[in-house]
Amino acid sequence: MSTRTPLMAGNWKMNLDWKQGLALVEELGERLKDVDTSAVEVVVLPPFVDIRTVQTVVESDRIPLAYGGQDISAHESGAYTGEVSGQMLKALGASYAAVGHSERREYHGEDEQVTNAKVKAAFAAGLVPILCVGEPLEQRQAGKHVEYTLAQLEGGIEGLTAEQAAQIVIAYEPVWAIGTGEVATPDDAQEVCREIREALRAIHGDSVADAVRVLYGGSVKSSNVVELMGKEDVDGALVGGASLKAEEFAKIAGFQS
Ligand code: PEP
């Protein structure tokens, strides 16, 4: 039986302005009253411009909700127009930063060198990185999904200490399952989540491998989350579309009830 606390993270992507984000978090706060939040960690990743509002509601209403950035700059500060640093996120009470989402890799050319620098920048700022990895359809069809995903993992975590490796969250998100309605089967998710854990075991040993949380992401909904969470190496979900509705995301968070 795993001692890892399940983690449900909602990636809003480029949806919801601050007023819409405010309404969502207020409703989520009400709905999370029916969820045992001592048994699951619930996180939202809003657009940067919504985070100050999320912070205000979470703190004033004491909502058991952590939050973070969908991305983070690899740099500490300075002449990097358009970027947001880890320190800025931390100053807003953020706990997490997603790194290497497939949309960042595809549309912003982020490779392993960049994801590794961002993972390190998150730790340097006191944030927990959620490193996203996962294969495109062609790699899955060629049977190279594990190899491809592990290369992204190994590049992204290079140079971390064992302590950092135990804290990092890895999100396995097969690209063909993101926003497509095409969910990986629980066995597909388990296969790669286990390989990720075993790769961490080979690099950092048992205590890291047994502590690290590996999430599955790709068309997760309240109707499929229970089956996915039934798999031994799946410790939570990174949820896109279904995190934009408070009722649906609260049901996902409450998958144990
Ligand atoms: C995501 O954005 O990380 C994601 C998994 O999206 P969706 O749940 O919409 O497939």
Coordinates of C-alpha atoms and ligand atoms in Angstrom, one line a residue:
M1 CA 0.0 0.0 0.0
S2 CA 1.5 3.3 -1.1
T3 CA 2.0 6.1 1.5
R4 CA 2.1 8.7 -1.3
T5 CA -0.6 11.4 -1.0
P6 CA -2.6 11.5 -4.2
L7 CA -2.3 14.8 -6.1
M8 CA -4.9 16.2 -8.5
A9 CA -3.7 19.2 -10.4
G10 CA -5.8 21.3 -12.7
N11 CA -4.1 23.0 -15.6
W12 CA -6.3 25.8 -16.8
K13 CA -4.0 26.5 -19.8
M14 CA -4.9 29.9 -21.5
N15 CA -8.5 29.8 -20.2
L16 CA -10.3 32.0 -17.6
D17 CA -9.5 35.6 -17.0
W18 CA -9.1 36.7 -13.4
K19 CA -12.9 37.2 -12.9
Q20 CA -13.7 33.8 -14.3
G21 CA -10.8 32.3 -12.3
L22 CA -12.2 34.0 -9.1
A23 CA -15.6 32.4 -9.7
L24 CA -14.1 29.0 -10.3
V25 CA -12.0 29.0 -7.2
E26 CA -14.9 30.3 -5.0
E27 CA -17.1 27.5 -6.3
L28 CA -14.3 24.9 -5.9
G29 CA -13.9 26.1 -2.3
E30 CA -17.5 25.3 -1.6
R31 CA -17.4 21.9 -3.3
L32 CA -14.1 20.9 -1.7
K33 CA -16.0 21.0 1.6
D34 CA -17.4 17.6 0.6
V35 CA -13.9 16.2 -0.2
D36 CA -11.5 14.7 2.4
T37 CA -8.6 17.1 1.6
S38 CA -6.4 15.4 4.2
A39 CA -6.3 12.4 1.9
V40 CA -5.7 14.2 -1.4
E41 CA -3.7 17.3 -2.4
V42 CA -5.6 19.6 -4.8
V43 CA -3.7 22.1 -7.0
V44 CA -4.6 24.5 -9.7
L45 CA -2.3 26.0 -12.3
P46 CA -4.0 29.2 -13.5
P47 CA -2.7 31.7 -16.1
F48 CA -0.1 34.0 -14.4
V49 CA -2.4 37.0 -14.4
D50 CA -5.0 35.1 -12.3
I51 CA -2.6 34.0 -9.6
R52 CA -2.9 37.0 -7.4
T53 CA -6.7 36.7 -7.3
V54 CA -6.4 32.9 -6.6
Q55 CA -4.1 33.7 -3.7
T56 CA -6.5 36.2 -2.2
V57 CA -9.5 33.9 -2.3
V58 CA -7.5 30.8 -1.1
E59 CA -6.1 32.8 1.8
S60 CA -9.2 34.7 2.8
D61 CA -11.6 31.7 2.5
R62 CA -9.0 29.2 3.8
I63 CA -9.5 26.9 0.9
P64 CA -7.4 23.7 1.0
L65 CA -6.0 24.4 -2.4
A66 CA -2.4 24.8 -3.6
Y67 CA -1.5 26.6 -6.8
G68 CA 1.3 27.3 -9.1
G69 CA 2.5 28.4 -12.5
Q70 CA 1.9 26.6 -15.8
D71 CA 5.5 27.5 -16.6
I72 CA 8.5 29.2 -15.0
S73 CA 11.5 31.1 -16.3
A74 CA 14.8 29.3 -16.3
H75 CA 16.3 32.6 -15.2
E76 CA 16.4 34.3 -11.8
S77 CA 15.6 37.8 -13.0
G78 CA 16.6 40.4 -15.5
A79 CA 16.1 41.1 -19.2
Y80 CA 13.8 38.2 -20.2
T81 CA 10.8 40.0 -21.6
G82 CA 7.5 38.1 -21.0
E83 CA 8.9 35.7 -18.5
V84 CA 7.9 35.0 -14.9
S85 CA 10.5 34.0 -12.3
G86 CA 10.2 31.3 -9.6
Q87 CA 10.7 34.0 -7.0
M88 CA 7.7 36.0 -8.4
L89 CA 5.6 32.9 -8.1
K90 CA 6.8 32.1 -4.7
A91 CA 6.0 35.7 -3.5
L92 CA 2.4 35.0 -4.6
G93 CA 2.2 31.9 -2.3
A94 CA 2.6 29.4 -5.1
S95 CA 3.9 25.9 -4.3
Y96 CA 4.3 24.4 -7.8
A97 CA 5.4 25.1 -11.3
A98 CA 4.7 22.9 -14.3
V99 CA 7.7 22.4 -16.6
G100 CA 7.9 20.9 -20.0
H101 CA 4.2 20.6 -20.8
S102 CA 3.9 19.1 -24.3
E103 CA 2.4 22.4 -25.5
R104 CA 5.5 24.2 -24.3
R105 CA 7.7 21.6 -26.0
E106 CA 5.7 21.8 -29.2
Y107 CA 5.0 25.6 -29.5
H108 CA 8.0 27.0 -27.7
G109 CA 10.6 24.5 -28.7
E110 CA 11.4 23.5 -25.1
D111 CA 13.9 20.6 -25.0
E112 CA 15.5 18.7 -22.2
Q113 CA 18.1 21.4 -21.6
V114 CA 15.4 24.0 -21.1
T115 CA 13.2 21.7 -19.0
N116 CA 16.2 20.8 -16.8
A117 CA 17.1 24.4 -16.3
K118 CA 13.4 25.2 -15.4
V119 CA 13.2 22.3 -13.0
K120 CA 16.3 23.6 -11.2
A121 CA 14.9 27.2 -11.2
A122 CA 11.8 25.9 -9.5
F123 CA 13.8 24.2 -6.8
A124 CA 16.0 27.3 -6.4
A125 CA 12.9 29.4 -5.7
G126 CA 11.4 26.8 -3.2
L127 CA 8.8 25.5 -5.7
V128 CA 8.0 21.9 -6.5
P129 CA 8.3 21.3 -10.3
I130 CA 5.7 19.2 -12.0
L131 CA 7.8 17.8 -14.9
C132 CA 5.6 16.7 -17.8
V133 CA 6.8 14.0 -20.1
G134 CA 5.1 11.8 -22.7
E135 CA 5.2 10.5 -26.2
P136 CA 3.6 11.7 -29.4
L137 CA 1.4 9.2 -31.3
E138 CA 4.1 8.1 -33.8
Q139 CA 6.3 7.0 -30.9
R140 CA 3.4 5.1 -29.3
Q141 CA 2.6 3.4 -32.7
A142 CA 6.3 2.5 -33.1
G143 CA 6.3 0.9 -29.6
K144 CA 8.9 3.5 -28.5
H145 CA 6.8 5.2 -25.9
V146 CA 8.7 4.1 -22.9
E147 CA 12.1 4.9 -24.4
Y148 CA 11.0 8.3 -25.6
T149 CA 9.4 9.2 -22.3
L150 CA 12.3 8.1 -20.2
A151 CA 14.7 10.2 -22.3
Q152 CA 12.6 13.2 -21.5
L153 CA 12.6 12.2 -17.8
E154 CA 16.3 11.6 -17.5
G155 CA 17.1 14.9 -19.3
G156 CA 14.7 16.9 -17.2
I157 CA 16.0 15.6 -13.8
E158 CA 19.7 15.5 -14.6
G159 CA 21.8 16.8 -11.8
L160 CA 19.1 16.8 -9.1
T161 CA 20.0 15.7 -5.6
A162 CA 18.2 12.7 -4.2
E163 CA 16.2 15.0 -1.9
Q164 CA 15.0 17.1 -4.9
A165 CA 14.3 13.9 -6.9
A166 CA 12.0 12.7 -4.1
Q167 CA 10.0 15.9 -4.1
I168 CA 9.6 16.4 -7.8
V169 CA 6.2 15.4 -9.3
I170 CA 6.3 13.7 -12.7
A171 CA 3.3 13.9 -15.0
Y172 CA 3.1 11.2 -17.7
E173 CA 1.0 12.8 -20.4
P174 CA 0.9 10.9 -23.7
V175 CA 0.5 13.7 -26.3
W176 CA -2.1 11.8 -28.2
A177 CA -4.3 11.8 -25.1
I178 CA -4.2 15.5 -24.3
G179 CA -7.3 17.4 -25.1
T180 CA -8.4 14.7 -27.5
G181 CA -10.9 12.7 -25.4
E182 CA -8.6 9.8 -26.1
V183 CA -7.7 8.6 -22.7
A184 CA -4.9 6.0 -22.2
T185 CA -6.1 2.8 -20.7
P186 CA -5.3 2.3 -17.0
D187 CA -2.9 -0.4 -18.1
D188 CA -1.1 2.0 -20.6
A189 CA -0.9 4.6 -17.8
Q190 CA 0.4 2.1 -15.3
E191 CA 3.0 0.7 -17.7
V192 CA 4.7 4.1 -18.2
C193 CA 4.2 5.4 -14.7
R194 CA 5.9 2.3 -13.4
E195 CA 8.8 2.6 -15.8
I196 CA 9.2 6.2 -14.7
R197 CA 9.4 5.1 -11.0
E198 CA 11.9 2.3 -11.9
A199 CA 14.1 4.8 -13.8
L200 CA 14.1 6.9 -10.7
R201 CA 14.9 3.9 -8.6
A202 CA 17.9 3.1 -10.8
I203 CA 19.3 6.6 -10.5
H204 CA 18.3 7.6 -6.9
G205 CA 17.4 4.4 -5.1
D206 CA 14.4 3.0 -3.3
S207 CA 13.5 5.8 -1.0
V208 CA 13.3 8.3 -3.8
A209 CA 11.4 5.9 -6.1
D210 CA 8.9 5.1 -3.4
A211 CA 8.3 8.7 -2.4
V212 CA 8.0 10.4 -5.8
R213 CA 4.5 11.1 -7.1
V214 CA 3.8 10.1 -10.7
L215 CA 0.7 11.5 -12.2
Y216 CA -1.2 10.5 -15.4
G217 CA -2.6 13.3 -17.6
G218 CA -4.7 13.1 -20.8
S219 CA -8.5 13.4 -20.9
V220 CA -8.9 12.6 -17.3
K221 CA -12.6 13.0 -16.1
S222 CA -14.6 12.0 -13.1
S223 CA -15.9 9.1 -15.1
N224 CA -12.4 7.5 -15.7
V225 CA -10.4 8.8 -12.7
V226 CA -11.3 6.0 -10.3
E227 CA -10.0 3.3 -12.6
L228 CA -6.8 5.1 -13.4
M229 CA -6.2 5.8 -9.7
G230 CA -6.7 2.0 -9.0
K231 CA -3.3 1.5 -10.6
E232 CA -0.4 1.0 -8.3
D233 CA 2.0 3.5 -9.8
V234 CA -0.5 6.2 -10.7
D235 CA -0.5 8.8 -7.8
G236 CA -2.8 11.4 -9.2
A237 CA -3.8 13.3 -12.4
L238 CA -2.9 16.4 -14.3
V239 CA -6.2 17.5 -15.6
G240 CA -6.8 20.1 -18.4
G241 CA -10.3 20.5 -19.8
A242 CA -12.1 18.9 -16.9
S243 CA -10.5 21.3 -14.4
L244 CA -12.3 24.2 -15.8
K245 CA -15.6 23.2 -14.2
A246 CA -15.6 23.3 -10.4
E247 CA -18.2 20.5 -10.0
E248 CA -16.2 18.1 -12.3
F249 CA -12.8 18.9 -10.8
A250 CA -14.1 18.5 -7.3
K251 CA -15.5 15.1 -8.3
I252 CA -12.0 14.2 -9.6
A253 CA -10.5 15.4 -6.3
G254 CA -13.0 13.4 -4.4
F255 CA -12.3 10.2 -6.3
Q256 CA -11.8 8.3 -3.1
S257 CA -15.3 8.9 -1.7
Ligands
PEP1 C1 -3.2 18.8 -19.8 O1 -3.4 20.0 -20.2 O2 -2.2 18.6 -19.2 C2 -4.2 17.8 -20.1 C3 -4.0 16.6 -19.7 O3 -5.3 18.2 -20.8 P1 -6.7 17.4 -20.9 O4 -7.1 16.8 -19.6 O5 -7.7 18.4 -21.4 O6 -6.5 16.2 -21.9

